[in-house]
Short mmCIF file of C-alpha atoms in Angstrom, two decimals:
data_model
loop_
_atom_site.label_atom_id
_atom_site.label_comp_id
_atom_site.label_asym_id
_atom_site.label_seq_id
_atom_site.Cartn_x
_atom_site.Cartn_y
_atom_site.Cartn_z
CA UNK K 1 114.33 -1.34 128.00
CA UNK K 2 111.75 -4.04 127.40
CA UNK K 3 108.14 -2.93 127.66
CA UNK K 4 107.33 -5.80 130.05
CA UNK K 5 110.18 -4.80 132.40
CA UNK K 6 109.13 -1.16 132.24
CA UNK K 7 105.52 -2.06 133.02
CA UNK K 8 106.57 -4.18 136.00
CA UNK K 9 108.91 -1.48 137.37
CA UNK K 10 106.43 1.34 136.77
CA UNK K 11 103.71 -0.74 138.45
CA UNK K 12 105.97 -1.45 141.41
CA UNK K 13 106.82 2.25 141.79
CA UNK K 14 103.13 3.23 141.62
CA UNK K 15 102.24 0.56 144.17
CA UNK K 16 105.00 1.73 146.53
CA UNK K 17 103.86 5.34 146.28
CA UNK K 18 100.33 4.12 146.95
CA UNK K 19 101.36 2.26 150.09
CA UNK K 20 103.29 5.31 151.30
CA UNK K 21 100.24 7.56 150.77
CA UNK K 22 97.98 5.04 152.50
CA UNK K 23 100.24 4.87 155.55
CA UNK K 24 100.88 8.63 155.70
CA UNK K 25 97.21 9.51 155.28
CA UNK K 26 95.79 6.69 157.38
CA UNK K 27 92.76 7.95 159.32
CA UNK K 28 93.57 8.28 162.99
CA UNK K 29 97.35 7.98 162.55
CA UNK K 30 97.81 11.56 163.73
CA UNK K 31 94.84 11.56 166.11
CA UNK K 32 92.60 13.31 163.60
CA UNK K 33 90.33 10.45 162.56
CA UNK K 34 87.31 11.85 160.80
CA UNK K 35 85.99 8.47 159.73
CA UNK K 36 87.54 8.87 156.29
CA UNK K 37 88.47 5.21 155.90
CA UNK K 38 85.65 4.80 153.39
CA UNK K 39 87.47 7.15 150.95
CA UNK K 40 89.53 4.14 149.95
CA UNK K 41 86.57 2.31 148.42
CA UNK K 42 85.74 4.73 145.60
CA UNK K 43 89.39 5.65 145.05
CA UNK K 44 90.43 2.04 144.64
CA UNK K 45 87.63 1.40 142.17
CA UNK K 46 87.73 4.66 140.22
CA UNK K 47 91.15 4.24 138.61
CA UNK K 48 90.58 0.77 137.14
CA UNK K 49 87.02 1.68 136.15
CA UNK K 50 88.15 4.78 134.26
CA UNK K 51 91.00 2.95 132.53
CA UNK K 52 88.70 0.04 131.68
CA UNK K 53 85.98 2.36 130.37
CA UNK K 54 88.42 4.21 128.12
CA UNK K 55 89.81 0.89 126.85
CA UNK K 56 86.26 -0.37 126.22
CA UNK K 57 85.61 2.67 124.05
CA UNK K 58 88.59 1.58 121.96
CA UNK K 59 87.15 -1.92 121.57
CA UNK K 60 89.12 -3.67 124.32
CA UNK K 61 86.91 -5.91 126.47
CA UNK K 62 86.29 -4.60 129.97
CA UNK K 63 87.03 -8.13 131.19
CA UNK K 64 90.62 -8.02 129.81
CA UNK K 65 92.52 -5.65 132.16
CA UNK K 66 95.88 -6.90 130.87
CA UNK K 67 95.05 -5.33 127.52
CA UNK K 68 93.84 -1.95 128.82
CA UNK K 69 97.31 -0.37 128.99
CA UNK K 70 99.10 -2.54 126.43
CA UNK K 71 97.10 -3.02 123.22
CA UNK K 72 97.47 0.49 121.87
CA UNK K 73 101.25 0.86 122.31
CA UNK K 74 101.85 -2.68 120.99
CA UNK K 75 99.69 -2.03 117.91
CA UNK K 76 101.55 1.22 117.19
CA UNK K 77 105.06 -0.22 117.67
CA UNK K 78 107.46 0.75 114.92
CA UNK K 79 110.32 -1.39 113.68
CA UNK K 80 114.02 -0.69 114.20
CA UNK K 81 113.64 2.64 115.99
CA UNK K 82 116.15 3.78 118.60
CA UNK K 83 115.60 2.44 122.11
CA UNK K 84 115.80 4.10 125.50
CA UNK K 85 118.74 2.92 127.62
CA UNK K 86 117.42 0.64 130.35
CA UNK K 87 119.68 1.92 133.14
CA UNK K 88 118.85 5.55 132.45
CA UNK K 89 115.11 4.83 132.37
CA UNK K 90 115.26 2.77 135.59
CA UNK K 91 117.04 5.65 137.34
CA UNK K 92 114.45 8.09 136.01
CA UNK K 93 111.56 5.98 137.33
CA UNK K 94 113.19 5.61 140.73
CA UNK K 95 114.02 9.33 140.97
CA UNK K 96 110.44 10.23 139.96
CA UNK K 97 109.14 7.86 142.64
CA UNK K 98 111.34 9.43 145.31
CA UNK K 99 110.32 12.95 144.26
CA UNK K 100 106.60 12.08 144.30
CA UNK K 101 107.03 10.46 147.70
CA UNK K 102 108.87 13.47 149.15
CA UNK K 103 106.32 15.95 147.81
CA UNK K 104 103.46 13.85 149.08
CA UNK K 105 104.89 13.47 152.55
CA UNK K 106 105.57 17.20 152.78
CA UNK K 107 102.00 18.02 151.78
CA UNK K 108 100.52 15.39 154.10
CA UNK K 109 102.64 16.55 157.04
CA UNK K 110 101.96 20.22 156.37
CA UNK K 111 98.23 20.13 155.73
CA UNK K 112 96.15 17.90 157.96
CA UNK K 113 93.10 18.42 155.74
CA UNK K 114 94.96 16.68 152.89
CA UNK K 115 95.31 13.38 154.75
CA UNK K 116 91.98 11.87 153.64
CA UNK K 117 92.78 12.87 150.05
CA UNK K 118 96.25 11.33 150.37
CA UNK K 119 94.74 8.17 151.80
CA UNK K 120 92.31 7.86 148.89
CA UNK K 121 95.00 8.74 146.35
CA UNK K 122 97.20 6.05 147.86
CA UNK K 123 94.59 3.40 147.23
CA UNK K 124 94.14 4.65 143.65
CA UNK K 125 97.90 4.56 143.03
CA UNK K 126 98.12 1.08 144.54
CA UNK K 127 95.29 -0.11 142.26
CA UNK K 128 97.01 1.33 139.18
CA UNK K 129 100.36 -0.18 140.17
CA UNK K 130 98.85 -3.62 140.70
CA UNK K 131 97.04 -3.35 137.36
CA UNK K 132 100.35 -2.74 135.61
CA UNK K 133 102.29 -5.27 137.63
CA UNK K 134 99.78 -8.14 137.70
CA UNK K 135 97.88 -7.65 134.43
CA UNK K 136 99.86 -5.57 131.93
CA UNK K 137 103.35 -7.03 132.39
CA UNK K 138 102.19 -10.67 132.01
CA UNK K 139 100.08 -9.69 128.98
CA UNK K 140 103.10 -8.08 127.29
CA UNK K 141 105.23 -11.18 127.91
CA UNK K 142 102.47 -13.40 126.47
CA UNK K 143 102.19 -11.26 123.31
CA UNK K 144 105.98 -11.27 122.92
CA UNK K 145 106.05 -15.05 123.19
CA UNK K 146 103.12 -15.47 120.80
CA UNK K 147 104.63 -13.12 118.18
CA UNK K 148 108.22 -14.21 118.80
CA UNK K 149 109.46 -10.66 119.26
CA UNK K 150 110.20 -8.22 122.03
CA UNK K 151 108.81 -4.75 122.53
CA UNK K 152 111.30 -2.10 123.56
CA UNK K 153 110.70 1.47 124.68
CA UNK K 154 111.46 4.04 122.01
CA UNK K 155 110.09 7.10 123.82
CA UNK K 156 108.46 7.66 127.19
CA UNK K 157 106.36 10.80 127.51
CA UNK K 158 105.84 12.37 130.92
CA UNK K 159 102.24 11.19 130.86
CA UNK K 160 100.59 8.63 128.65
CA UNK K 161 101.67 5.41 127.08
CA UNK K 162 105.20 4.93 125.78
CA UNK K 163 106.13 4.56 122.13
CA UNK K 164 107.54 1.15 121.32
CA UNK K 165 109.85 -0.42 118.80
CA UNK K 166 110.76 -3.96 117.81
CA UNK K 167 114.22 -5.19 116.78
#
């Protein structure tokens, strides 16, 4: 699977989970509004700020969000390594998204005190998804075009950035 396609799909899945959490945890939706709407502000800002701060420590400009999640895996890409099958990886991402959504909805429905946390987490997940979808995926395509190559996924750990290969 191409890294740009993976980034776009992973971003879309994160954004969808975020929207689901936002809706399920929306203050007042269940008649228990505690004025927690403001939780969204720090949650939406925290994720990109943390990612940008970590990237800045590695020498990536804070003003280049498209590079935050892409520079390191692209720089470490090996040549002619095996690639992950695209269909299998797409299914895995979709299944993971469905599982996260089901777990989240069960927790939100079962514990009313978790709704403000879910609401804030939703905004954070939406911010991360949009970062991948709107900044990382276009950056990967631009680097591929500039270098006249494609970046393919070699390995995808449960957490962290994937390992890449080039043909």
